[in-house]
Amino acid sequence: MVDPQIPESPRALPATEVLIGRIRWLVRLRWVAVAGSLLFIDLAGRFLPIRLEEPPLLIVLALLASYNLGAELLLARLRRDALARGNGDRGPEQVGRLAHLLLPKTPPGIEYYDRQAAQAAVLASVQIALDLCFLAGLLHFAGGVENPLWVFLVFHVIVASILLSTPATYGVATFGLVLMAVVALGESTGVLPHHSLEGYWLPGLYRDHALVGAQVFLLGVTLFTAAYLATSIAGRLRRREIDVVVLVHHLEKKAEHLEEAFQDVQAAERAKSHYMRKVAHELRVPLGTIKTALNVALRVAPGSMPQQTTDLIHRAERRAGELAEMTRELLSLSLAKRGEAVQEPVPVQLGEVAQAVMEEMDARAVDSGVALSKRIPETLPRISGSPEELADLLRNLVGNAIRYTPSGGSVELRMDVEGDEVMVEVEDTGIGIGEADLPRVFDEFYRSFQARQLVPGGSGLGLPIVKAVVERHGGRIVLESREGKGTCAKVWLPAH
Amino acid sequence: MSNGKKVLLVDDDRDLVDILTLVLEGAAYEVRRAYDGPEALATIERERPDLVILDVMMPEATEGFHVVWNLRRREEPYFRSVPIIMLTAIHRATPLRFYPDAGDGTYGAGEYLDVQGFVDKPVEPDALLKEMERVLAAARGP
């Protein structure tokens, strides 16, 4: 499915340039023809049993050479103009009707918009017409109808099919045929002098109208067949060219659509994240107040309420706390997943952040009966990023490790320099993650079977937050775990 | 019954202010309340509390911060020294920077807003009371 309305990108110059390039090729070919003719005349005089009248032939060739010199000059000017036109970037100029008739069809979007194209078209047609006349002149002085080289007119037809439109090519074939007919008939009727190609035809045979007619007819058939074949091939090639241009355009359009779709997805992702953030905020405030209210109720409870009531309030308070924690994590995650780089990154001394996080975590470790230790070198390169997010990252890693390590186990936080990265490692002797769960633990809200067994409440957002923060800081994370043995999370962050 | 310490509670969540008032009055503090930034500033000017407990006032606004900045820019020593406790967990959940420039271009842990303490939300009454005692003790100074 191709859009037939192909863009109006003003790629005028390439089409004109291609045309001018082909004319240059024609001019060069003509030099070869001049040289070839000279060589042929010389060789024919030496080795063929024919007699050529050299002086008029040489005069014609000299004229051909000087005409070609003129063509070179004209072409050079045309190229200069075309280049200036290309650089000048004036508005599109429509080529005239004549040029439209002469020029081959172009792929849509590649038009001969400028005057240089029209000039080139006229230049090419005039040259081909002149070439025909020169060939006719040469052949007239070299035997006229007797000369077998009339068939060379085929070359001009082929050249025309490459440079010009199909009608123009048939025009060239017709013009060539008319020229030969004029020469042959003129000579046979005595209007034109006959320069016999002695030794090739029997003398006087050029007056045989039937034979001459047959020759002209054969040439006509040859020329028109050539015109037909050459224009179909050229046409087919041009259609391929058009297909390619259309295809390229089509691909460009597709790429644009993809780009747009991608932008839409990103926008949707941002909107989702924003929504999540909003909801988390709105939930957090009342949840916090509920939890605090229940907490206060419990403080005043002793004695004033039955045990059953305080138990219920306890439960409600704990569940409100879980919810509050979950909204906090949702908020963290939505912030970390905004999909932008860290705003205003600052150099962060990760060791100090770790120190603060470890102090925070100490009480929890003691409560859980887990031995918490750290090995952090005195000096560590700084990391460029957000101290809050990096603290969140460490808090989640260490918090997870403590949460999923049964009493009596240990959790260690290690940091080190590895190349131009800071490596952070949190290793525990906890319950570990099953092989099947390992690839999924970074999925939002996913919790492994073991995790759900050990800790029923839990958001499943800790590791997704860690991953989002790591990614925002241009780092990477690897999780190694053996079920029942423990887990080791390794994070590498690029040093500042 | 008062321990002589006047505390200003600022939060746009009136329920929370009421609940915390119960807790603080239970601990013999004299409580004043305000529900937004301008009201808080006016109350501070009028009542000269010994301690301000300030919510950041989410979701979008950071009115609490503006209260801090407004106070700390003033000439009078009282406004620059009155201890403030911020009620928030946002120093973990948002990218707002709470970490000071340690002087060598390094940001480590610590508070860069000129406040003397933080209490996470949801507020645990015990944690709040403990932090208040700590901050007030520090404010009395050596």
XYZ file of C-alpha atoms in Angstrom:
638
model
C 0.000 0.000 0.000
C 1.811 3.017 -1.266
C 0.694 6.561 -0.946
C 0.635 7.883 -4.510
C 0.941 11.439 -3.274
C 4.622 11.435 -2.718
C 6.201 14.321 -0.956
C 6.987 17.476 -2.663
C 10.480 17.513 -1.292
C 12.247 19.809 -3.737
C 14.832 17.299 -4.766
C 15.045 19.009 -8.139
C 18.752 18.997 -8.353
C 19.484 15.285 -8.342
C 17.217 14.678 -11.374
C 18.814 17.549 -13.260
C 22.244 16.420 -12.206
C 21.623 12.888 -13.342
C 20.559 14.257 -16.718
C 23.601 16.518 -16.990
C 25.820 13.600 -15.983
C 24.360 11.523 -18.793
C 24.969 14.291 -21.309
C 28.583 14.419 -20.187
C 28.776 10.736 -20.826
C 27.368 11.330 -24.323
C 29.969 14.044 -25.024
C 32.755 11.718 -23.937
C 31.315 8.954 -26.090
C 31.446 11.362 -29.021
C 35.183 11.872 -28.502
C 35.539 8.111 -28.655
C 33.467 8.096 -31.854
C 35.717 10.744 -33.436
C 38.850 8.821 -32.477
C 37.306 5.517 -33.586
C 36.290 6.971 -36.946
C 39.810 8.314 -37.571
C 41.296 4.942 -36.695
C 38.769 3.132 -38.878
C 39.443 5.382 -41.893
C 43.155 4.787 -41.476
C 42.805 1.007 -41.068
C 40.253 0.729 -43.901
C 42.662 2.535 -46.250
C 45.404 0.086 -45.380
C 43.684 -3.259 -45.024
C 40.300 -3.199 -46.771
C 39.881 -3.563 -50.496
C 37.842 -0.368 -50.603
C 38.685 3.163 -51.463
C 37.550 5.948 -49.149
C 37.531 9.602 -50.067
C 39.454 10.787 -47.078
C 39.416 14.630 -47.399
C 35.621 15.150 -47.037
C 35.485 12.527 -44.271
C 38.248 14.260 -42.349
C 36.500 17.612 -42.779
C 33.276 16.127 -41.370
C 35.188 14.621 -38.440
C 36.910 17.945 -37.790
C 33.502 19.625 -37.713
C 32.245 16.920 -35.356
C 35.214 17.498 -33.064
C 34.704 21.258 -32.929
C 30.980 20.789 -32.331
C 31.801 18.464 -29.476
C 34.134 21.090 -28.048
C 31.235 23.527 -28.128
C 29.042 20.942 -26.420
C 31.659 20.582 -23.674
C 31.620 24.322 -23.071
C 27.839 24.536 -23.015
C 27.656 21.610 -20.658
C 30.197 23.138 -18.283
C 28.111 26.303 -18.093
C 24.962 24.318 -17.539
C 26.527 22.402 -14.673
C 27.696 25.587 -13.048
C 24.222 27.083 -13.337
C 22.602 23.954 -11.987
C 24.918 23.936 -8.986
C 24.273 27.615 -8.337
C 20.559 26.902 -8.647
C 20.913 24.093 -6.142
C 22.768 26.271 -3.665
C 20.667 29.351 -4.288
C 17.495 27.526 -3.328
C 15.091 29.637 -5.309
C 11.516 28.498 -5.559
C 10.629 25.695 -7.926
C 10.445 26.591 -11.588
C 8.243 24.496 -13.790
C 9.996 23.218 -16.898
C 8.336 24.001 -20.201
C 6.064 21.707 -22.147
C 8.776 20.959 -24.701
C 11.183 19.815 -22.023
C 8.429 17.716 -20.478
C 7.978 15.954 -23.788
C 11.715 15.402 -24.192
C 12.615 14.289 -20.692
C 12.124 10.794 -19.376
C 9.581 10.330 -16.626
C 11.031 10.775 -13.180
C 10.162 9.142 -9.906
C 7.497 11.065 -8.046
C 9.104 13.598 -5.813
C 12.115 13.879 -8.071
C 11.084 16.475 -10.574
C 12.954 18.540 -13.078
C 11.818 21.677 -11.428
C 14.431 24.001 -12.757
C 15.311 25.742 -15.971
C 18.642 23.916 -16.188
C 16.796 20.662 -16.690
C 14.922 22.129 -19.631
C 18.140 23.455 -21.086
C 19.809 20.093 -20.613
C 16.913 18.375 -22.341
C 17.147 20.666 -25.335
C 20.932 20.322 -25.369
C 20.680 16.534 -25.348
C 18.061 16.416 -28.123
C 19.920 18.876 -30.319
C 23.108 16.913 -29.842
C 21.527 13.624 -30.745
C 19.951 15.197 -33.836
C 23.299 16.708 -34.828
C 25.002 13.366 -34.209
C 22.572 11.740 -36.604
C 23.349 14.392 -39.216
C 27.084 13.922 -38.764
C 26.769 10.161 -39.065
C 24.645 10.608 -42.171
C 27.280 13.015 -43.551
C 30.119 10.600 -42.870
C 28.225 7.724 -44.447
C 27.271 9.867 -47.441
C 30.950 10.463 -48.154
C 31.742 6.787 -47.503
C 29.447 5.030 -49.933
C 25.993 6.217 -48.965
C 23.561 3.341 -49.072
C 26.412 0.952 -49.785
C 27.903 1.538 -46.363
C 26.904 -1.129 -43.810
C 27.609 1.236 -40.937
C 24.158 2.867 -41.243
C 23.299 0.335 -38.589
C 25.282 2.528 -36.186
C 22.144 4.652 -36.016
C 20.986 2.042 -33.518
C 23.513 3.404 -31.028
C 21.919 6.834 -31.223
C 18.536 5.346 -30.624
C 19.866 3.600 -27.528
C 21.539 6.782 -26.305
C 18.244 8.610 -26.851
C 16.363 6.001 -24.822
C 18.695 6.617 -21.928
C 18.652 10.401 -22.089
C 15.219 11.217 -23.388
C 11.598 10.233 -23.170
C 10.060 7.364 -25.132
C 8.382 9.595 -27.743
C 11.673 11.441 -28.215
C 13.447 8.106 -28.754
C 10.998 7.120 -31.482
C 11.524 10.603 -32.897
C 15.261 9.924 -33.046
C 14.673 6.585 -34.790
C 12.386 8.276 -37.299
C 14.814 11.112 -37.885
C 17.665 8.625 -38.505
C 15.553 6.673 -40.948
C 14.540 9.866 -42.806
C 18.201 10.921 -43.036
C 19.216 7.580 -44.559
C 16.246 7.667 -46.910
C 17.176 11.195 -48.014
C 20.815 10.190 -48.601
C 19.972 6.894 -50.334
C 17.163 8.307 -52.462
C 19.069 11.495 -53.185
C 22.032 9.517 -54.430
C 19.970 7.009 -56.393
C 18.031 9.775 -58.118
C 21.175 11.782 -58.777
C 20.146 14.772 -56.631
C 23.128 14.053 -54.394
C 26.539 12.986 -55.660
C 27.428 9.385 -54.938
C 30.796 8.593 -53.369
C 31.075 4.918 -54.153
C 32.459 2.487 -51.640
C 34.325 0.800 -54.406
C 34.769 -2.895 -54.023
C 31.887 -3.392 -51.605
C 28.794 -3.182 -53.770
C 28.725 -3.687 -57.516
C 29.058 -0.326 -59.210
C 25.755 1.216 -60.129
C 23.744 -0.902 -57.790
C 22.985 2.181 -55.661
C 20.618 3.194 -58.419
C 18.526 0.045 -57.955
C 15.437 1.467 -56.262
C 14.172 -1.882 -55.051
C 17.476 -2.720 -53.404
C 17.840 0.754 -51.910
C 14.263 0.585 -50.724
C 14.951 -2.800 -49.087
C 18.032 -1.390 -47.352
C 16.115 1.607 -46.022
C 13.255 -0.647 -44.944
C 15.613 -3.000 -43.100
C 17.239 -0.086 -41.344
C 13.823 1.238 -40.364
C 12.843 -2.108 -38.877
C 16.163 -2.256 -37.057
C 15.853 1.277 -35.665
C 12.274 0.924 -34.481
C 12.934 -2.482 -32.958
C 15.915 -0.978 -31.173
C 13.812 1.960 -30.043
C 11.146 -0.388 -28.731
C 13.600 -2.651 -26.888
C 15.692 0.174 -25.473
C 12.755 2.228 -24.249
C 11.126 -0.767 -22.593
C 14.312 -1.651 -20.790
C 14.954 1.954 -19.794
C 11.319 2.306 -18.756
C 11.502 -0.792 -16.664
C 14.656 0.434 -14.965
C 13.031 3.779 -14.333
C 10.009 2.097 -12.820
C 12.330 0.187 -10.514
C 13.930 3.469 -9.623
C 10.518 4.907 -8.870
C 9.703 1.878 -6.744
C 12.877 2.392 -4.783
C 12.143 6.059 -4.244
C 8.593 5.282 -3.195
C 9.829 2.519 -0.944
C 12.384 4.764 0.681
C 9.717 7.357 1.217
C 7.417 4.729 2.598
C 10.078 3.565 5.011
C 10.758 7.117 6.094
C 7.055 7.559 6.801
C 6.989 4.295 8.715
C 9.984 5.366 10.745
C 8.212 8.622 11.527
C 5.108 6.754 12.630
C 7.206 4.499 14.815
C 8.909 7.489 16.325
C 5.528 9.071 17.026
C 4.191 5.853 18.491
C 7.243 5.612 20.686
C 6.722 9.158 21.893
C 3.099 8.345 22.634
C 4.109 5.317 24.656
C 6.602 7.389 26.571
C 4.005 10.054 27.230
C 1.568 7.387 28.400
C 4.224 5.955 30.666
C 4.905 9.384 32.118
C 1.195 10.007 32.608
C 0.838 6.663 34.353
C 3.754 7.402 36.586
C 2.362 10.832 37.385
C -1.022 9.327 38.204
C 0.567 6.722 40.436
C 2.494 9.434 42.243
C -0.623 11.483 42.733
C -2.606 8.546 44.082
C 0.211 7.511 46.376
C 0.387 11.019 47.800
C -3.336 11.190 48.343
C -3.386 7.800 50.028
C -0.394 8.435 52.168
C -1.669 11.374 54.158
C -4.913 9.821 55.469
C -3.212 6.459 55.961
C -0.545 8.108 58.068
C -3.167 9.884 60.106
C -5.142 6.673 60.617
C -2.040 4.873 61.761
C -1.078 7.657 64.135
C -4.632 7.882 65.482
C -4.688 4.154 66.199
C -1.289 4.406 67.750
C -2.461 7.186 70.053
C -5.593 5.223 70.880
C -3.366 2.345 71.984
C -1.322 4.657 74.202
C -4.357 5.704 76.142
C -5.942 2.252 75.981
C -4.442 0.398 78.963
C -7.206 -0.032 81.446
C -9.811 1.913 79.522
C -10.538 -0.724 76.888
C -11.058 -4.454 76.921
C -8.077 -6.502 75.763
C -10.023 -7.646 72.712
C -10.469 -4.061 71.559
C -6.809 -3.195 71.942
C -5.939 -6.333 69.976
C -8.183 -5.216 67.152
C -6.714 -1.733 67.198
C -3.244 -3.269 67.164
C -4.070 -5.221 64.048
C -5.655 -2.242 62.360
C -2.634 -0.139 63.216
C -0.264 -2.754 61.791
C -2.216 -3.109 58.577
C -2.487 0.657 58.176
C 1.275 0.731 58.622
C 1.737 -1.834 55.858
C -0.477 0.194 53.566
C 1.383 3.377 54.380
C 4.665 1.621 53.644
C 3.306 0.358 50.367
C 2.174 3.806 49.270
C 5.587 5.123 50.217
C 7.188 2.507 48.020
C 4.780 3.232 45.183
C 5.775 6.843 45.445
C 9.454 5.963 45.400
C 8.970 3.732 42.410
C 6.965 6.252 40.434
C 9.577 8.878 41.157
C 12.419 6.607 40.159
C 10.588 5.564 37.015
C 9.896 9.002 35.663
C 12.082 7.987 32.772
C 14.257 11.030 32.936
C 17.777 11.340 34.162
C 18.356 12.460 37.713
C 17.632 16.153 37.943
C 20.485 18.226 39.255
C 22.781 15.309 40.014
C 25.336 16.042 42.693
C 28.506 14.231 43.677
C 27.500 11.723 46.319
C 29.786 10.059 48.811
C 28.100 6.674 48.829
C 29.998 5.567 51.935
C 28.362 8.312 53.987
C 24.924 7.531 52.621
C 25.508 3.882 53.504
C 26.546 4.907 57.013
C 23.246 6.739 57.550
C 21.202 3.889 56.082
C 22.984 1.320 58.241
C 22.214 3.348 61.349
C 18.552 3.455 60.335
C 18.526 -0.284 59.769
C 20.284 -1.214 62.969
C 17.160 -1.391 65.101
C 15.397 -3.567 62.553
C 18.339 -5.950 62.389
C 18.433 -6.228 66.153
C 14.678 -6.871 66.254
C 15.044 -9.618 63.653
C 18.065 -11.158 65.332
C 20.179 -10.606 62.263
C 23.834 -9.597 62.502
C 24.374 -6.505 60.383
C 27.883 -5.634 59.270
C 29.607 -3.538 56.641
C 32.924 -3.357 54.859
C 33.381 0.016 53.213
C 36.810 1.353 52.207
C 37.959 4.647 53.705
C 37.936 6.381 50.371
C 35.525 5.740 47.555
C 35.069 7.707 44.366
C 31.965 9.842 44.363
C 28.901 9.015 42.351
C 26.972 11.589 40.411
C 23.300 11.338 41.253
C 20.554 11.862 43.751
C 21.537 11.208 47.375
C 17.918 10.504 48.302
C 17.459 7.927 45.595
C 20.791 6.276 46.316
C 19.848 6.114 49.995
C 16.568 4.549 48.937
C 18.457 1.996 46.893
C 20.665 0.978 49.826
C 17.714 1.039 52.209
C 15.792 -1.345 49.986
C 18.692 -3.714 49.458
C 19.643 -3.875 53.127
C 16.001 -3.851 54.259
C 15.171 -6.748 51.963
C 18.190 -8.683 53.146
C 17.182 -8.243 56.785
C 13.544 -9.028 56.087
C 14.261 -12.291 54.334
C 16.965 -13.524 56.672
C 15.727 -15.642 59.587
C 16.900 -14.914 63.088
C 20.508 -15.933 63.641
C 21.589 -15.073 60.129
C 23.737 -12.242 58.916
C 23.653 -9.403 56.404
C 26.745 -7.671 55.121
C 27.049 -4.521 53.038
C 30.284 -4.215 51.082
C 31.540 -1.521 48.778
C 34.580 -1.414 46.589
C 36.074 0.206 43.537
C 36.015 -1.838 40.355
C 37.596 -0.047 37.443
C 35.759 3.234 37.094
C 32.730 1.954 38.942
C 31.716 1.687 42.540
C 30.533 -1.789 43.402
C 27.926 -2.213 46.121
C 27.227 -5.674 47.408
C 24.629 -6.778 49.923
C 24.903 -10.391 50.938
C 22.638 -12.264 53.297
C 22.266 -15.782 54.636
C 18.529 -15.657 54.130
C 15.922 -17.805 52.480
C 17.159 -17.060 48.989
C 15.172 -16.893 45.802
C 14.137 -19.926 43.804
C 15.636 -20.288 40.338
C 12.216 -19.930 38.736
C 11.491 -16.716 40.649
C 14.859 -15.090 40.083
C 14.084 -13.569 36.668
C 10.813 -12.133 37.944
C 11.791 -10.462 41.185
C 12.328 -7.139 39.395
C 8.742 -7.186 38.174
C 6.541 -4.755 40.041
C 4.471 -6.355 42.804
C 6.010 -9.754 42.205
C 6.913 -11.691 45.309
C 8.567 -15.064 45.319
C 6.938 -18.037 46.949
C 9.508 -18.124 49.721
C 9.113 -14.412 50.379
C 5.347 -14.752 50.713
C 5.809 -17.689 53.066
C 8.184 -15.852 55.370
C 6.710 -12.350 55.247
C 3.020 -12.304 54.301
C 2.775 -8.538 54.006
C 5.064 -6.862 51.527
C 4.609 -4.757 48.466
C 6.886 -6.443 45.983
C 8.138 -3.014 45.044
C 11.539 -2.987 46.750
C 13.565 -4.538 43.950
C 11.748 -2.663 41.166
C 12.666 0.561 43.000
C 16.262 -0.618 43.277
C 16.354 -1.432 39.582
C 14.800 1.898 38.567
C 17.268 3.850 40.695
C 20.217 1.841 39.371
C 19.093 2.494 35.806
C 18.591 6.180 36.430
C 22.181 6.342 37.596
C 23.554 4.496 34.581
C 24.438 1.428 36.628
C 23.592 -2.235 36.521
C 22.484 -4.846 39.010
C 23.002 -8.579 39.287
C 21.191 -10.814 41.716
C 22.721 -14.128 42.718
C 20.777 -16.405 44.936
C 20.584 -19.954 46.157
C 17.406 -21.134 47.669
C 17.828 -21.683 51.399
C 21.399 -20.372 51.346
C 21.084 -16.674 50.797
C 21.136 -13.890 48.279
C 23.800 -11.525 47.053
C 22.798 -8.349 45.239
C 25.591 -6.640 43.341
C 25.231 -3.146 41.963
C 27.753 -1.239 39.895
C 27.422 2.511 39.612
C 29.637 4.656 37.413
C 32.003 6.826 39.432
C 31.694 10.592 39.067
C -0.195 21.131 83.699
C 2.588 22.379 81.600
C 6.260 21.660 81.409
C 6.703 25.226 80.325
C 7.485 24.352 76.739
C 5.291 25.888 74.118
C 5.065 23.878 70.934
C 3.525 24.921 67.624
C 2.045 22.109 65.537
C 1.670 22.896 61.847
C -0.066 20.527 59.456
C -2.807 20.934 56.908
C -4.311 17.653 58.108
C -6.508 18.857 60.952
C -7.151 15.340 62.202
C -3.470 14.753 62.596
C -3.024 18.054 64.410
C -5.806 17.110 66.810
C -4.384 13.648 67.424
C -0.876 14.942 68.021
C -2.253 17.638 70.290
C -3.641 14.851 72.458
C -0.210 13.236 72.583
C 1.691 16.427 73.306
C -0.759 17.660 75.908
C -0.544 14.215 77.465
C 3.199 14.857 77.757
C 2.486 18.232 79.368
C 3.435 20.467 76.480
C 1.565 23.667 75.787
C 0.273 23.269 72.248
C -0.509 25.886 69.608
C -1.837 24.913 66.194
C -1.617 26.230 62.665
C -2.861 24.738 59.416
C -0.904 26.466 56.706
C 2.314 28.392 56.120
C 1.121 31.990 56.623
C -0.824 31.010 59.713
C 2.239 29.250 61.044
C 4.429 32.326 60.550
C 1.851 34.578 62.171
C 1.541 32.227 65.135
C 5.306 31.987 65.546
C 5.565 35.795 65.582
C 2.765 36.109 68.085
C 3.398 33.155 70.379
C 7.159 32.688 70.155
C 6.991 28.910 70.699
C 9.969 26.970 72.018
C 9.647 24.405 69.252
C 7.910 24.181 65.884
C 6.687 20.884 64.521
C 6.204 21.457 60.849
C 4.704 19.327 58.144
C 6.114 19.802 54.656
C 2.526 20.130 53.494
C 2.341 17.857 50.576
C 1.215 16.810 47.991
C 2.561 19.390 45.558
C 3.436 22.391 47.632
C 6.449 22.545 49.834
C 4.951 25.175 52.051
C 6.784 23.810 55.064
C 10.121 24.538 53.442
C 9.079 28.083 52.730
C 8.204 28.582 56.356
C 11.711 27.435 57.291
C 13.407 29.606 54.715
C 11.284 32.602 55.635
C 12.157 32.273 59.334
C 15.838 31.642 58.851
C 16.305 34.695 56.656
C 15.088 37.083 59.344
C 17.326 39.368 61.375
C 16.069 38.624 64.845
C 18.017 35.799 66.487
C 14.885 34.081 67.803
C 13.606 33.319 64.308
C 16.916 32.028 63.206
C 17.338 29.755 66.177
C 13.879 28.475 67.079
C 14.202 24.698 66.762
C 12.126 23.030 64.051
C 11.188 19.401 63.588
C 9.935 18.414 60.166
C 7.217 15.828 59.900
C 8.053 13.959 56.765
C 9.420 10.876 55.167
C 10.067 12.715 51.967
C 13.778 12.841 52.563
C 13.638 9.276 51.416
C 10.787 9.344 48.948
C 11.424 12.436 46.886
C 14.440 13.823 45.120
C 14.293 17.034 47.135
C 17.747 17.482 48.489
C 18.113 17.315 52.210
C 21.809 16.854 52.207
C 24.223 19.661 52.887
C 27.241 20.609 50.943
C 29.900 19.390 53.325
C 32.119 22.213 52.164
C 34.115 20.230 49.652
C 31.401 19.858 47.062
C 30.379 16.537 48.487
C 26.863 15.735 49.501
C 26.674 13.189 52.245
C 24.007 12.347 54.732
C 22.570 15.108 56.887
C 20.035 17.880 56.671
C 20.507 20.858 54.493
C 17.280 22.542 55.389
C 18.067 24.392 58.573
C 15.870 22.204 60.716
C 16.877 20.373 63.840
C 15.031 17.107 63.498
C 12.940 14.850 61.325
C 10.093 12.561 62.254
C 8.830 10.178 59.635
C 5.231 10.034 58.649
C 3.163 8.181 59.670
C 4.018 9.712 63.016
C 4.791 7.348 65.849
C 3.905 9.268 69.016
C 6.868 7.827 70.908
C 9.286 8.694 68.152
C 7.935 12.239 68.049
C 8.241 12.730 71.799
C 11.752 11.328 71.777
C 12.815 13.588 68.928
C 11.239 16.595 70.664
C 13.169 15.919 73.831
C 16.377 15.521 71.865
C 15.890 18.741 69.927
C 14.871 20.753 72.966
C 17.834 19.465 74.922
C 20.154 20.377 72.086
C 18.525 23.827 71.813
C 19.212 24.538 75.468
C 22.731 24.031 74.387
C 25.889 23.440 76.270
